[in-house]
Amino acid sequence: MKLSFSKNGQAMPEKTVELPQSAFEKIEGTEVYWLGNASILINSRGTIILIDPILDSFDMPLLIDMPIKSSEIPKVDALLISHIDNDHLSFETLNNIKAVTQEFHAPAHVADVMIEEGFETQEHAVGNVFKVNDITIKTTPTRHNWQNQMPKYQYREWKEEEYVGYWLETPDGSIWLPSDSQLLQSHLEMPQPDMILFDFSDNDWHITYEGAIKEANTYPEADLLCIHWGSIDAATWNTFNGNPADLVNDVVNPKRVHALNVGGSLTLKRKQQN
């Protein structure tokens, strides 16, 4: 694990790796790319899934460079949005890839907002199952409706079902994005995933660090691809300032902790017990 540190001591990736056009071509297995913060690209045998992509106009200062210009993305089979927060949903990025994206998927309310912005979006309740080519995707529950506690956002009721995670069954194994969420009991009762897109933010509206360790050790064989760290310049903001090196001391089988460079990838490997 190679890390760098900001001038304020925030752990961050060593560098950004430029994402090549070959990342979108047909391949034999499944590669999972970290695009910074919570943005993920999955290439499963040529099927391209983007999750919460933000490659343009972050409204917060960044520690990283983007691995690709959104306008250079050649194809997207399905784009998944987990929730409406501005570090997960960028309409500038979506507009730049709209012409090459086959499908848009989002939970309640988020889908309505996306439709209003001109994106034909399929809405999914928690527990819904849908397919993208040979990938089966199921939405999983989260609890992240923090806006209800903030007077600025109390112009509506923010419902728990407007935030989802995603479970993806690919030909090469399972990938689970619990997404931004408090730890739920159901998060400890999932099938054994092969890879977790792992938020370990020590924040009360995220999983908390203690909760992250509990989740990780419930699934001791799953690869942990760290997200939601080292990207936004916020050394005093626990939502974004986790250090993946801490996980090595606390999780079972620490070699499965992966702190990628931005633009780096991890090969999905099916675990034998599955």
mmCIF file with all atom_site columns, N, CA and C in Angstrom, residues 130-180:
data_model
loop_
_atom_site.group_PDB
_atom_site.id
_atom_site.type_symbol
_atom_site.label_atom_id
_atom_site.label_alt_id
_atom_site.label_comp_id
_atom_site.label_asym_id
_atom_site.label_entity_id
_atom_site.label_seq_id
_atom_site.pdbx_PDB_ins_code
_atom_site.Cartn_x
_atom_site.Cartn_y
_atom_site.Cartn_z
_atom_site.occupancy
_atom_site.B_iso_or_equiv
_atom_site.pdbx_formal_charge
_atom_site.auth_seq_id
_atom_site.auth_comp_id
_atom_site.auth_asym_id
_atom_site.auth_atom_id
_atom_site.pdbx_PDB_model_num
ATOM 1   N N  . PHE A 1 130 ? -32.641 -6.106  -11.253 1.00 0.00 ? 130 PHE A N  1
ATOM 2   C CA . PHE A 1 130 ? -32.676 -5.856  -12.687 1.00 0.00 ? 130 PHE A CA 1
ATOM 3   C C  . PHE A 1 130 ? -31.390 -6.384  -13.299 1.00 0.00 ? 130 PHE A C  1
ATOM 4   N N  . LYS A 1 131 ? -31.386 -6.511  -14.617 1.00 0.00 ? 131 LYS A N  1
ATOM 5   C CA . LYS A 1 131 ? -30.240 -7.081  -15.313 1.00 0.00 ? 131 LYS A CA 1
ATOM 6   C C  . LYS A 1 131 ? -29.671 -6.070  -16.302 1.00 0.00 ? 131 LYS A C  1
ATOM 7   N N  . VAL A 1 132 ? -28.352 -6.107  -16.410 1.00 0.00 ? 132 VAL A N  1
ATOM 8   C CA . VAL A 1 132 ? -27.640 -5.364  -17.449 1.00 0.00 ? 132 VAL A CA 1
ATOM 9   C C  . VAL A 1 132 ? -26.758 -6.384  -18.153 1.00 0.00 ? 132 VAL A C  1
ATOM 10  N N  . ASN A 1 133 ? -27.173 -6.789  -19.338 1.00 0.00 ? 133 ASN A N  1
ATOM 11  C CA . ASN A 1 133 ? -26.510 -7.894  -20.043 1.00 0.00 ? 133 ASN A CA 1
ATOM 12  C C  . ASN A 1 133 ? -26.468 -9.126  -19.132 1.00 0.00 ? 133 ASN A C  1
ATOM 13  N N  . ASP A 1 134 ? -25.282 -9.653  -18.833 1.00 0.00 ? 134 ASP A N  1
ATOM 14  C CA . ASP A 1 134 ? -25.227 -10.854 -17.984 1.00 0.00 ? 134 ASP A CA 1
ATOM 15  C C  . ASP A 1 134 ? -24.903 -10.527 -16.532 1.00 0.00 ? 134 ASP A C  1
ATOM 16  N N  . ILE A 1 135 ? -25.122 -9.287  -16.122 1.00 0.00 ? 135 ILE A N  1
ATOM 17  C CA . ILE A 1 135 ? -24.939 -8.874  -14.728 1.00 0.00 ? 135 ILE A CA 1
ATOM 18  C C  . ILE A 1 135 ? -26.311 -8.696  -14.082 1.00 0.00 ? 135 ILE A C  1
ATOM 19  N N  . THR A 1 136 ? -26.524 -9.331  -12.934 1.00 0.00 ? 136 THR A N  1
ATOM 20  C CA . THR A 1 136 ? -27.750 -9.155  -12.163 1.00 0.00 ? 136 THR A CA 1
ATOM 21  C C  . THR A 1 136 ? -27.468 -8.197  -11.018 1.00 0.00 ? 136 THR A C  1
ATOM 22  N N  . ILE A 1 137 ? -28.306 -7.184  -10.884 1.00 0.00 ? 137 ILE A N  1
ATOM 23  C CA . ILE A 1 137 ? -28.086 -6.121  -9.903  1.00 0.00 ? 137 ILE A CA 1
ATOM 24  C C  . ILE A 1 137 ? -29.285 -6.036  -8.971  1.00 0.00 ? 137 ILE A C  1
ATOM 25  N N  . LYS A 1 138 ? -29.004 -5.948  -7.676  1.00 0.00 ? 138 LYS A N  1
ATOM 26  C CA . LYS A 1 138 ? -30.057 -5.813  -6.670  1.00 0.00 ? 138 LYS A CA 1
ATOM 27  C C  . LYS A 1 138 ? -29.750 -4.615  -5.783  1.00 0.00 ? 138 LYS A C  1
ATOM 28  N N  . THR A 1 139 ? -30.752 -3.791  -5.518  1.00 0.00 ? 139 THR A N  1
ATOM 29  C CA . THR A 1 139 ? -30.563 -2.670  -4.599  1.00 0.00 ? 139 THR A CA 1
ATOM 30  C C  . THR A 1 139 ? -30.609 -3.176  -3.168  1.00 0.00 ? 139 THR A C  1
ATOM 31  N N  . THR A 1 140 ? -29.763 -2.609  -2.323  1.00 0.00 ? 140 THR A N  1
ATOM 32  C CA . THR A 1 140 ? -29.678 -3.018  -0.919  1.00 0.00 ? 140 THR A CA 1
ATOM 33  C C  . THR A 1 140 ? -29.978 -1.822  -0.021  1.00 0.00 ? 140 THR A C  1
ATOM 34  N N  . PRO A 1 141 ? -30.434 -2.062  1.213   1.00 0.00 ? 141 PRO A N  1
ATOM 35  C CA . PRO A 1 141 ? -30.871 -0.961  2.076   1.00 0.00 ? 141 PRO A CA 1
ATOM 36  C C  . PRO A 1 141 ? -29.713 -0.152  2.638   1.00 0.00 ? 141 PRO A C  1
ATOM 37  N N  . THR A 1 142 ? -29.986 1.116   2.869   1.00 0.00 ? 142 THR A N  1
ATOM 38  C CA . THR A 1 142 ? -29.043 2.015   3.529   1.00 0.00 ? 142 THR A CA 1
ATOM 39  C C  . THR A 1 142 ? -29.826 2.913   4.493   1.00 0.00 ? 142 THR A C  1
ATOM 40  N N  . ARG A 1 143 ? -29.084 3.622   5.320   1.00 0.00 ? 143 ARG A N  1
ATOM 41  C CA . ARG A 1 143 ? -29.678 4.693   6.141   1.00 0.00 ? 143 ARG A CA 1
ATOM 42  C C  . ARG A 1 143 ? -28.727 5.888   6.080   1.00 0.00 ? 143 ARG A C  1
ATOM 43  N N  . HIS A 1 144 ? -29.110 6.873   5.292   1.00 0.00 ? 144 HIS A N  1
ATOM 44  C CA . HIS A 1 144 ? -28.214 8.012   5.084   1.00 0.00 ? 144 HIS A CA 1
ATOM 45  C C  . HIS A 1 144 ? -28.990 9.322   4.879   1.00 0.00 ? 144 HIS A C  1
ATOM 46  N N  . ASN A 1 145 ? -30.203 9.382   5.375   1.00 0.00 ? 145 ASN A N  1
ATOM 47  C CA . ASN A 1 145 ? -31.037 10.563  5.158   1.00 0.00 ? 145 ASN A CA 1
ATOM 48  C C  . ASN A 1 145 ? -30.746 11.645  6.195   1.00 0.00 ? 145 ASN A C  1
ATOM 49  N N  . TRP A 1 146 ? -29.493 12.071  6.184   1.00 0.00 ? 146 TRP A N  1
ATOM 50  C CA . TRP A 1 146 ? -28.976 13.066  7.130   1.00 0.00 ? 146 TRP A CA 1
ATOM 51  C C  . TRP A 1 146 ? -29.635 14.431  6.981   1.00 0.00 ? 146 TRP A C  1
ATOM 52  N N  . GLN A 1 147 ? -30.202 14.702  5.815   1.00 0.00 ? 147 GLN A N  1
ATOM 53  C CA . GLN A 1 147 ? -30.751 16.036  5.550   1.00 0.00 ? 147 GLN A CA 1
ATOM 54  C C  . GLN A 1 147 ? -31.885 16.398  6.503   1.00 0.00 ? 147 GLN A C  1
ATOM 55  N N  . ASN A 1 148 ? -32.569 15.371  7.039   1.00 0.00 ? 148 ASN A N  1
ATOM 56  C CA . ASN A 1 148 ? -33.681 15.656  7.946   1.00 0.00 ? 148 ASN A CA 1
ATOM 57  C C  . ASN A 1 148 ? -33.234 16.354  9.219   1.00 0.00 ? 148 ASN A C  1
ATOM 58  N N  . GLN A 1 149 ? -31.951 16.283  9.549   1.00 0.00 ? 149 GLN A N  1
ATOM 59  C CA . GLN A 1 149 ? -31.432 16.929  10.762  1.00 0.00 ? 149 GLN A CA 1
ATOM 60  C C  . GLN A 1 149 ? -30.918 18.342  10.507  1.00 0.00 ? 149 GLN A C  1
ATOM 61  N N  . MET A 1 150 ? -30.930 18.774  9.248   1.00 0.00 ? 150 MET A N  1
ATOM 62  C CA . MET A 1 150 ? -30.342 20.067  8.886   1.00 0.00 ? 150 MET A CA 1
ATOM 63  C C  . MET A 1 150 ? -31.443 21.036  8.468   1.00 0.00 ? 150 MET A C  1
ATOM 64  N N  . PRO A 1 151 ? -31.604 22.148  9.188   1.00 0.00 ? 151 PRO A N  1
ATOM 65  C CA . PRO A 1 151 ? -32.667 23.108  8.832   1.00 0.00 ? 151 PRO A CA 1
ATOM 66  C C  . PRO A 1 151 ? -32.636 23.531  7.368   1.00 0.00 ? 151 PRO A C  1
ATOM 67  N N  . LYS A 1 152 ? -31.457 23.621  6.786   1.00 0.00 ? 152 LYS A N  1
ATOM 68  C CA . LYS A 1 152 ? -31.319 24.047  5.395   1.00 0.00 ? 152 LYS A CA 1
ATOM 69  C C  . LYS A 1 152 ? -32.070 23.135  4.439   1.00 0.00 ? 152 LYS A C  1
ATOM 70  N N  . TYR A 1 153 ? -32.194 21.849  4.803   1.00 0.00 ? 153 TYR A N  1
ATOM 71  C CA . TYR A 1 153 ? -32.783 20.856  3.891   1.00 0.00 ? 153 TYR A CA 1
ATOM 72  C C  . TYR A 1 153 ? -34.163 20.380  4.333   1.00 0.00 ? 153 TYR A C  1
ATOM 73  N N  . GLN A 1 154 ? -34.752 21.029  5.299   1.00 0.00 ? 154 GLN A N  1
ATOM 74  C CA . GLN A 1 154 ? -36.028 20.558  5.825   1.00 0.00 ? 154 GLN A CA 1
ATOM 75  C C  . GLN A 1 154 ? -37.228 21.087  5.048   1.00 0.00 ? 154 GLN A C  1
ATOM 76  N N  . TYR A 1 155 ? -37.018 21.382  3.755   1.00 0.00 ? 155 TYR A N  1
ATOM 77  C CA . TYR A 1 155 ? -38.113 21.776  2.881   1.00 0.00 ? 155 TYR A CA 1
ATOM 78  C C  . TYR A 1 155 ? -38.890 20.550  2.394   1.00 0.00 ? 155 TYR A C  1
ATOM 79  N N  . ARG A 1 156 ? -38.389 19.337  2.697   1.00 0.00 ? 156 ARG A N  1
ATOM 80  C CA . ARG A 1 156 ? -39.079 18.095  2.374   1.00 0.00 ? 156 ARG A CA 1
ATOM 81  C C  . ARG A 1 156 ? -38.636 17.021  3.353   1.00 0.00 ? 156 ARG A C  1
ATOM 82  N N  . GLU A 1 157 ? -39.365 15.912  3.388   1.00 0.00 ? 157 GLU A N  1
ATOM 83  C CA . GLU A 1 157 ? -38.936 14.769  4.190   1.00 0.00 ? 157 GLU A CA 1
ATOM 84  C C  . GLU A 1 157 ? -38.065 13.875  3.328   1.00 0.00 ? 157 GLU A C  1
ATOM 85  N N  . TRP A 1 158 ? -36.857 13.600  3.802   1.00 0.00 ? 158 TRP A N  1
ATOM 86  C CA . TRP A 1 158 ? -35.935 12.734  3.081   1.00 0.00 ? 158 TRP A CA 1
ATOM 87  C C  . TRP A 1 158 ? -36.128 11.314  3.597   1.00 0.00 ? 158 TRP A C  1
ATOM 88  N N  . LYS A 1 159 ? -36.568 10.433  2.714   1.00 0.00 ? 159 LYS A N  1
ATOM 89  C CA . LYS A 1 159 ? -36.949 9.092   3.122   1.00 0.00 ? 159 LYS A CA 1
ATOM 90  C C  . LYS A 1 159 ? -35.791 8.121   2.962   1.00 0.00 ? 159 LYS A C  1
ATOM 91  N N  . GLU A 1 160 ? -35.747 7.146   3.852   1.00 0.00 ? 160 GLU A N  1
ATOM 92  C CA . GLU A 1 160 ? -34.649 6.178   3.866   1.00 0.00 ? 160 GLU A CA 1
ATOM 93  C C  . GLU A 1 160 ? -34.519 5.443   2.532   1.00 0.00 ? 160 GLU A C  1
ATOM 94  N N  . GLU A 1 161 ? -35.648 5.173   1.882   1.00 0.00 ? 161 GLU A N  1
ATOM 95  C CA . GLU A 1 161 ? -35.618 4.418   0.632   1.00 0.00 ? 161 GLU A CA 1
ATOM 96  C C  . GLU A 1 161 ? -35.106 5.231   -0.562  1.00 0.00 ? 161 GLU A C  1
ATOM 97  N N  . GLU A 1 162 ? -34.791 6.502   -0.345  1.00 0.00 ? 162 GLU A N  1
ATOM 98  C CA . GLU A 1 162 ? -34.241 7.334   -1.416  1.00 0.00 ? 162 GLU A CA 1
ATOM 99  C C  . GLU A 1 162 ? -32.720 7.211   -1.517  1.00 0.00 ? 162 GLU A C  1
ATOM 100 N N  . TYR A 1 163 ? -32.172 6.284   -0.758  1.00 0.00 ? 163 TYR A N  1
ATOM 101 C CA . TYR A 1 163 ? -30.739 6.026   -0.732  1.00 0.00 ? 163 TYR A CA 1
ATOM 102 C C  . TYR A 1 163 ? -30.581 4.505   -0.822  1.00 0.00 ? 163 TYR A C  1
ATOM 103 N N  . VAL A 1 164 ? -29.743 4.024   -1.722  1.00 0.00 ? 164 VAL A N  1
ATOM 104 C CA . VAL A 1 164 ? -29.598 2.573   -1.875  1.00 0.00 ? 164 VAL A CA 1
ATOM 105 C C  . VAL A 1 164 ? -28.129 2.198   -2.054  1.00 0.00 ? 164 VAL A C  1
ATOM 106 N N  . GLY A 1 165 ? -27.840 0.938   -1.753  1.00 0.00 ? 165 GLY A N  1
ATOM 107 C CA . GLY A 1 165 ? -26.605 0.312   -2.171  1.00 0.00 ? 165 GLY A CA 1
ATOM 108 C C  . GLY A 1 165 ? -26.901 -0.573  -3.373  1.00 0.00 ? 165 GLY A C  1
ATOM 109 N N  . TYR A 1 166 ? -25.857 -1.209  -3.894  1.00 0.00 ? 166 TYR A N  1
ATOM 110 C CA . TYR A 1 166 ? -26.035 -2.102  -5.047  1.00 0.00 ? 166 TYR A CA 1
ATOM 111 C C  . TYR A 1 166 ? -25.213 -3.367  -4.850  1.00 0.00 ? 166 TYR A C  1
ATOM 112 N N  . TRP A 1 167 ? -25.852 -4.504  -5.145  1.00 0.00 ? 167 TRP A N  1
ATOM 113 C CA . TRP A 1 167 ? -25.181 -5.803  -5.173  1.00 0.00 ? 167 TRP A CA 1
ATOM 114 C C  . TRP A 1 167 ? -25.166 -6.266  -6.616  1.00 0.00 ? 167 TRP A C  1
ATOM 115 N N  . LEU A 1 168 ? -23.972 -6.535  -7.159  1.00 0.00 ? 168 LEU A N  1
ATOM 116 C CA . LEU A 1 168 ? -23.832 -6.942  -8.548  1.00 0.00 ? 168 LEU A CA 1
ATOM 117 C C  . LEU A 1 168 ? -23.295 -8.360  -8.623  1.00 0.00 ? 168 LEU A C  1
ATOM 118 N N  . GLU A 1 169 ? -24.047 -9.222  -9.283  1.00 0.00 ? 169 GLU A N  1
ATOM 119 C CA . GLU A 1 169 ? -23.592 -10.584 -9.559  1.00 0.00 ? 169 GLU A CA 1
ATOM 120 C C  . GLU A 1 169 ? -23.088 -10.625 -10.998 1.00 0.00 ? 169 GLU A C  1
ATOM 121 N N  . THR A 1 170 ? -21.788 -10.778 -11.149 1.00 0.00 ? 170 THR A N  1
ATOM 122 C CA . THR A 1 170 ? -21.177 -10.842 -12.464 1.00 0.00 ? 170 THR A CA 1
ATOM 123 C C  . THR A 1 170 ? -20.781 -12.289 -12.759 1.00 0.00 ? 170 THR A C  1
ATOM 124 N N  . PRO A 1 171 ? -20.400 -12.598 -13.995 1.00 0.00 ? 171 PRO A N  1
ATOM 125 C CA . PRO A 1 171 ? -19.928 -13.957 -14.278 1.00 0.00 ? 171 PRO A CA 1
ATOM 126 C C  . PRO A 1 171 ? -18.686 -14.343 -13.492 1.00 0.00 ? 171 PRO A C  1
ATOM 127 N N  . ASP A 1 172 ? -17.998 -13.363 -12.923 1.00 0.00 ? 172 ASP A N  1
ATOM 128 C CA . ASP A 1 172 ? -16.728 -13.609 -12.243 1.00 0.00 ? 172 ASP A CA 1
ATOM 129 C C  . ASP A 1 172 ? -16.797 -13.437 -10.731 1.00 0.00 ? 172 ASP A C  1
ATOM 130 N N  . GLY A 1 173 ? -17.996 -13.189 -10.197 1.00 0.00 ? 173 GLY A N  1
ATOM 131 C CA . GLY A 1 173 ? -18.132 -13.019 -8.759  1.00 0.00 ? 173 GLY A CA 1
ATOM 132 C C  . GLY A 1 173 ? -19.049 -11.863 -8.414  1.00 0.00 ? 173 GLY A C  1
ATOM 133 N N  . SER A 1 174 ? -19.190 -11.601 -7.135  1.00 0.00 ? 174 SER A N  1
ATOM 134 C CA . SER A 1 174 ? -20.123 -10.591 -6.628  1.00 0.00 ? 174 SER A CA 1
ATOM 135 C C  . SER A 1 174 ? -19.388 -9.363  -6.124  1.00 0.00 ? 174 SER A C  1
ATOM 136 N N  . ILE A 1 175 ? -19.989 -8.205  -6.376  1.00 0.00 ? 175 ILE A N  1
ATOM 137 C CA . ILE A 1 175 ? -19.474 -6.912  -5.920  1.00 0.00 ? 175 ILE A CA 1
ATOM 138 C C  . ILE A 1 175 ? -20.590 -6.242  -5.137  1.00 0.00 ? 175 ILE A C  1
ATOM 139 N N  . TRP A 1 176 ? -20.272 -5.778  -3.931  1.00 0.00 ? 176 TRP A N  1
ATOM 140 C CA . TRP A 1 176 ? -21.287 -5.114  -3.116  1.00 0.00 ? 176 TRP A CA 1
ATOM 141 C C  . TRP A 1 176 ? -20.848 -3.697  -2.794  1.00 0.00 ? 176 TRP A C  1
ATOM 142 N N  . LEU A 1 177 ? -21.709 -2.754  -3.110  1.00 0.00 ? 177 LEU A N  1
ATOM 143 C CA . LEU A 1 177 ? -21.558 -1.374  -2.668  1.00 0.00 ? 177 LEU A CA 1
ATOM 144 C C  . LEU A 1 177 ? -22.589 -1.106  -1.573  1.00 0.00 ? 177 LEU A C  1
ATOM 145 N N  . PRO A 1 178 ? -22.197 -1.154  -0.286  1.00 0.00 ? 178 PRO A N  1
ATOM 146 C CA . PRO A 1 178 ? -23.148 -0.792  0.769   1.00 0.00 ? 178 PRO A CA 1
ATOM 147 C C  . PRO A 1 178 ? -23.577 0.665   0.676   1.00 0.00 ? 178 PRO A C  1
ATOM 148 N N  . SER A 1 179 ? -22.735 1.486   0.059   1.00 0.00 ? 179 SER A N  1
ATOM 149 C CA . SER A 1 179 ? -22.923 2.916   -0.143  1.00 0.00 ? 179 SER A CA 1
ATOM 150 C C  . SER A 1 179 ? -22.781 3.671   1.184   1.00 0.00 ? 179 SER A C  1
ATOM 151 N N  . ASP A 1 180 ? -22.966 4.981   1.115   1.00 0.00 ? 180 ASP A N  1
ATOM 152 C CA . ASP A 1 180 ? -22.919 5.807   2.319   1.00 0.00 ? 180 ASP A CA 1
ATOM 153 C C  . ASP A 1 180 ? -24.071 5.382   3.217   1.00 0.00 ? 180 ASP A C  1
#
